[in-house]
CSV table of C-alpha atoms in Angstrom, one decimal:
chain,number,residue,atom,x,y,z
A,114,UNK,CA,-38.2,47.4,4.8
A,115,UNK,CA,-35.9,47.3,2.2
A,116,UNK,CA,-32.7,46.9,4.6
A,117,UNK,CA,-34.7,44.0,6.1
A,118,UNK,CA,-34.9,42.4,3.2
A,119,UNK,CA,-31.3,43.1,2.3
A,120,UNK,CA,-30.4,41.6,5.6
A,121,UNK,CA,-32.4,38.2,5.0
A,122,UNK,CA,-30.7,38.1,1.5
A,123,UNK,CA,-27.6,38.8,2.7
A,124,UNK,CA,-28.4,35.9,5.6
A,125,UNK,CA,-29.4,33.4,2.9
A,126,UNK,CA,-26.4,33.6,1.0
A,127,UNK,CA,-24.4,33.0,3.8
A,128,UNK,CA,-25.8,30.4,5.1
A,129,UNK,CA,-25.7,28.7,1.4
A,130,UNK,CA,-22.2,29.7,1.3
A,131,UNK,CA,-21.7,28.2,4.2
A,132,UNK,CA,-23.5,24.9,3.3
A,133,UNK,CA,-21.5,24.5,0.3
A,134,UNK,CA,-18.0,25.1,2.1
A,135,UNK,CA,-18.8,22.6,4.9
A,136,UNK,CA,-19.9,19.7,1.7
A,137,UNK,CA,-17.0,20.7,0.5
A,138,UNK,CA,-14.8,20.2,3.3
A,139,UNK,CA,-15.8,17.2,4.1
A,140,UNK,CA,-14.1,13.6,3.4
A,141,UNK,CA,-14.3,11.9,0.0
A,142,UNK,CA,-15.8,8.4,1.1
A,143,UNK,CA,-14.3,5.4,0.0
A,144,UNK,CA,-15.7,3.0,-2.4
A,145,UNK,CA,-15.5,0.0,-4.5
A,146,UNK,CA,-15.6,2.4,-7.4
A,147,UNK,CA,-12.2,4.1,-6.2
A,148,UNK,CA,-10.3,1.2,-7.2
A,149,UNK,CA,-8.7,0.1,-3.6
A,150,UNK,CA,-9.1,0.1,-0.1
A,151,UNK,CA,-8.6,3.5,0.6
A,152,UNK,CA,-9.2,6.4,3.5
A,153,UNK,CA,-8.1,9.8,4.4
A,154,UNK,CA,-8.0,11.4,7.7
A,155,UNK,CA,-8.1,9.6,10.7
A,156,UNK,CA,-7.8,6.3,9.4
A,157,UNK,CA,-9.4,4.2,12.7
A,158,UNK,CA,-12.3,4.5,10.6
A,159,UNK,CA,-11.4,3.9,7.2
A,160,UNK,CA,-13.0,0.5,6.6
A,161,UNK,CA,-17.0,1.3,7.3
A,162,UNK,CA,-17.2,3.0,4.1
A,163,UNK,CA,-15.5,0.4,1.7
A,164,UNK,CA,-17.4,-1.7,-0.9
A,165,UNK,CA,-18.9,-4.9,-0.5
A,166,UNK,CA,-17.1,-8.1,-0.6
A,167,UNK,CA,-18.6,-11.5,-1.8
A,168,UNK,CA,-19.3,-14.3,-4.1
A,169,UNK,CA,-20.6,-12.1,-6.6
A,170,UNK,CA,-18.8,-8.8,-6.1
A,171,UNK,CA,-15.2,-7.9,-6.0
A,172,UNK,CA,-14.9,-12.2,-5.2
A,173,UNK,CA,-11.1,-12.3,-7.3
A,174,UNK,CA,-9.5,-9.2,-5.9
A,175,UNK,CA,-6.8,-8.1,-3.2
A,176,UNK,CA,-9.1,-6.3,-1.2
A,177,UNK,CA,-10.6,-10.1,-0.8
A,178,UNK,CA,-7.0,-10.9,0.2
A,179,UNK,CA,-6.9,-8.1,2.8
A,180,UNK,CA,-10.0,-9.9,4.0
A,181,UNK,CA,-8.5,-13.5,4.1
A,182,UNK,CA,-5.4,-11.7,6.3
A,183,UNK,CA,-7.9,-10.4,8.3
A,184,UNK,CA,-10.1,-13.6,8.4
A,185,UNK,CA,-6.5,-15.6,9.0
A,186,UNK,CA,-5.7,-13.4,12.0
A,187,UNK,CA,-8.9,-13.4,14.1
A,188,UNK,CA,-8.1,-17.3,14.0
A,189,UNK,CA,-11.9,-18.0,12.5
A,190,UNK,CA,-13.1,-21.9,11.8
A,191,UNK,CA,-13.2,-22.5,8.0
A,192,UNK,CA,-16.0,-24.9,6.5
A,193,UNK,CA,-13.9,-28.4,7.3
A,194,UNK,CA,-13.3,-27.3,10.9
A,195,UNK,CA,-10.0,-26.4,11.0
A,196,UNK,CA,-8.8,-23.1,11.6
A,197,UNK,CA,-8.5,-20.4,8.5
A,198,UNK,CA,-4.5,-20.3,7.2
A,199,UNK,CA,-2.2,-18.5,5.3
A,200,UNK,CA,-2.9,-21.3,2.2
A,201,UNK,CA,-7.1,-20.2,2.2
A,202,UNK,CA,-5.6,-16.4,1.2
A,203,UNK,CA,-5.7,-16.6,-2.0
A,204,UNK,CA,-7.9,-13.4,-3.3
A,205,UNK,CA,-11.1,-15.4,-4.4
A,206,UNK,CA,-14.2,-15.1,-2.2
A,207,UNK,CA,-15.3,-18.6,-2.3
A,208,UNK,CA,-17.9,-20.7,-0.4
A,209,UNK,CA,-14.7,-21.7,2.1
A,210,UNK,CA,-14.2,-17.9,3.0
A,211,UNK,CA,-17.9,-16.9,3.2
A,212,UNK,CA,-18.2,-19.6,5.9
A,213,UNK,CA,-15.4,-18.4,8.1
A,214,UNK,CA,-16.6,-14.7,7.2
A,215,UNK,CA,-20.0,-16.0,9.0
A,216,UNK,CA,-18.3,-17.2,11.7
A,217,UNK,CA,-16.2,-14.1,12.5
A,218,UNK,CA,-19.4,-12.2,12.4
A,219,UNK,CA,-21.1,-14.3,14.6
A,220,UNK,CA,-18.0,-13.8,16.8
A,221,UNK,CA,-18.0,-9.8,16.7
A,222,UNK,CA,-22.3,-9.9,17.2
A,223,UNK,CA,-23.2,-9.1,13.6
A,224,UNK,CA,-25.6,-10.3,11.1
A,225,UNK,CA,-24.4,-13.8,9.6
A,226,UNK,CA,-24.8,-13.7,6.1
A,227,UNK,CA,-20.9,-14.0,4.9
A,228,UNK,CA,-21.0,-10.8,2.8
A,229,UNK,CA,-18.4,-8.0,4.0
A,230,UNK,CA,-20.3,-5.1,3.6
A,231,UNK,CA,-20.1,-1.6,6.0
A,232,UNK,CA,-21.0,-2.7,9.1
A,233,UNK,CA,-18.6,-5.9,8.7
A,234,UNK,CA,-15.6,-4.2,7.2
A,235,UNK,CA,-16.2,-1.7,9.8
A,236,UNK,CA,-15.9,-3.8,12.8
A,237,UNK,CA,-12.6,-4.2,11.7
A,238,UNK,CA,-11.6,-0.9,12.4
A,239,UNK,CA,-12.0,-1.8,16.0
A,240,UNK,CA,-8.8,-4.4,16.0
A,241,UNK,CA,-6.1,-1.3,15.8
A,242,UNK,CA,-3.5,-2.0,18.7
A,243,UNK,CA,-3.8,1.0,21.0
A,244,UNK,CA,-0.3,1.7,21.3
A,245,UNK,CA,-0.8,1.8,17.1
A,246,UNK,CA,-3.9,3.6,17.2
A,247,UNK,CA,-2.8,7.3,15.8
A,248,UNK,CA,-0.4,5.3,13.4
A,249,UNK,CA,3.5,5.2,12.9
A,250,UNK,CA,4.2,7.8,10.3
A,251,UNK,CA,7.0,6.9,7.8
A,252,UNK,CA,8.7,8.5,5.0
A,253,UNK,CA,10.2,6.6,2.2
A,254,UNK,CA,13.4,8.9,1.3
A,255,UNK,CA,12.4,12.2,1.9
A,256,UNK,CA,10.1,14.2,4.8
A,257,UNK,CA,7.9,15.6,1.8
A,258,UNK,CA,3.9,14.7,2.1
A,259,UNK,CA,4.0,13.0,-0.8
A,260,UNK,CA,6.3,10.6,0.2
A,261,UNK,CA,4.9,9.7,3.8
A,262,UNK,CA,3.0,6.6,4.9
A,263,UNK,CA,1.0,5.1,7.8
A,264,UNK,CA,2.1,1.7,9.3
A,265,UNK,CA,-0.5,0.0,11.0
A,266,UNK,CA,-0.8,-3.2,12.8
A,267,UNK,CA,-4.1,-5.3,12.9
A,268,UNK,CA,-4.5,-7.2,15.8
A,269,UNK,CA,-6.5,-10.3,15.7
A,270,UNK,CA,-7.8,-13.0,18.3
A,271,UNK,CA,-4.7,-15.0,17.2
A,272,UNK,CA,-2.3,-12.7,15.4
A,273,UNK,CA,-1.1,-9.5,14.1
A,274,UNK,CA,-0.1,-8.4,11.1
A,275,UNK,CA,1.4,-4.8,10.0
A,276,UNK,CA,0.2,-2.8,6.8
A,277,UNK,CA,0.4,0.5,5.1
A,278,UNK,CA,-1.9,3.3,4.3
A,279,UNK,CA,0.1,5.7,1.4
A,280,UNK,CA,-0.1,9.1,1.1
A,281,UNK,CA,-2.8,9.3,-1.2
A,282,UNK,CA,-4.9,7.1,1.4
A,283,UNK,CA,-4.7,3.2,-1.2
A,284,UNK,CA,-3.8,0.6,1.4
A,285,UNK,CA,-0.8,-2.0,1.0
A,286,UNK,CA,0.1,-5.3,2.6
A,287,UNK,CA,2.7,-7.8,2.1
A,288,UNK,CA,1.5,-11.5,1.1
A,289,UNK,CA,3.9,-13.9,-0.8
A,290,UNK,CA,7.0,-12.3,-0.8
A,291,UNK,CA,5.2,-9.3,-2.4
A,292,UNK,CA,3.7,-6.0,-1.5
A,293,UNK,CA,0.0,-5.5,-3.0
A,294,UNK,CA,-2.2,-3.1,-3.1
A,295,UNK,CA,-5.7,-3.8,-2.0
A,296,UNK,CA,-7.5,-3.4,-5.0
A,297,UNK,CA,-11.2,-4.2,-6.1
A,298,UNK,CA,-10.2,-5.7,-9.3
A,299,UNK,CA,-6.6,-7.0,-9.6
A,300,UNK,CA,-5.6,-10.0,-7.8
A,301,UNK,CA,-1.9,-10.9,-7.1
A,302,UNK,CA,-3.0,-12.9,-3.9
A,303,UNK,CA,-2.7,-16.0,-5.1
């Protein structure tokens, strides 16, 4: 009896132990609350976790401009008809980009309510170019970890555009003759 016992307690703290290792182990999510556009990993899937663009959250911030790029490239109709161009990026989430974020979601089959939540932002993750999809690894001066980077290219309806994911997972893009993080608060966008 009392090696049965021993057994199932022995079992139990295995299979705790276990538990906790494999929580442990697994990916920190990204979010709004990490300060930028971020992932880790495989990064084909990076976007489905990031926070919520709008007109009332994160609506004067790069990771609104990555979103304007994004809009821009998939060649989406802004509110006056015409299409959505490099002079709408500008970092603010404004009535002008909530319309063409509607109409990009009616595009990809998705609820239209011009807010870039998961299932938006995720959607994107399904634009990689194949030949692109695993990513281009870089290093900037040395072959150390710390100094690697992923280029990827984003391929909309109408164009393409190439950005990086750093070593510690923020994303970067170039806009105005400038490289930017895409952050939830800062804006340089514009």
């Amino acid at each position: 009896m009392r090696t049965t016992r021993s057994r199932a307690a022995t079992g139990v703290v295995a299979a705790l132990a276990t538990g906790a290792l494999a929580l442990g182990a697994s990916p920190a999510s990204a979010a709004a609350s990490d300060g930028y556009v971020s992932g880790g990993g495989s990064f084909y899937d990076d976007f489905d976790d990031e926070g919520t663009l709008s007109t009332s959250s994160h609506a004067k911030s790069n990771a609104t401009c990555l979103w304007q790029i994004i809009l821009y490239a998939e060649g989406v109709k802004e509110s006056n008809g015409t299409l959505y161009d490099k002079s709408d990026i500008d970092g603010k989430f404004g009535a002008n980009t909530k319309y063409a974020t509607k109409q990009l979601q009616r595009a990809w089959g998705l609820t239209q309510d011009g807010i870039v939540g998961k299932k938006t932002f995720g959607a994107a993750d399904e634009k990689w170019n194949a030949s692109t999809r695993a990513g281009e690894l870089e290093y900037r001066g040395s072959s150390s970890d710390a100094s690697k980077r992923y280029k990827l290219r984003y391929h909309g309806s109408r164009y393409y555009f190439d950005f990086y994911r750093t070593a510690s997972g923020k994303y970067r893009f170039y806009h105005n003759s400038k490289w930017m993080y895409a952050s939830y608060s800062g804006t340089g966008c514009a």
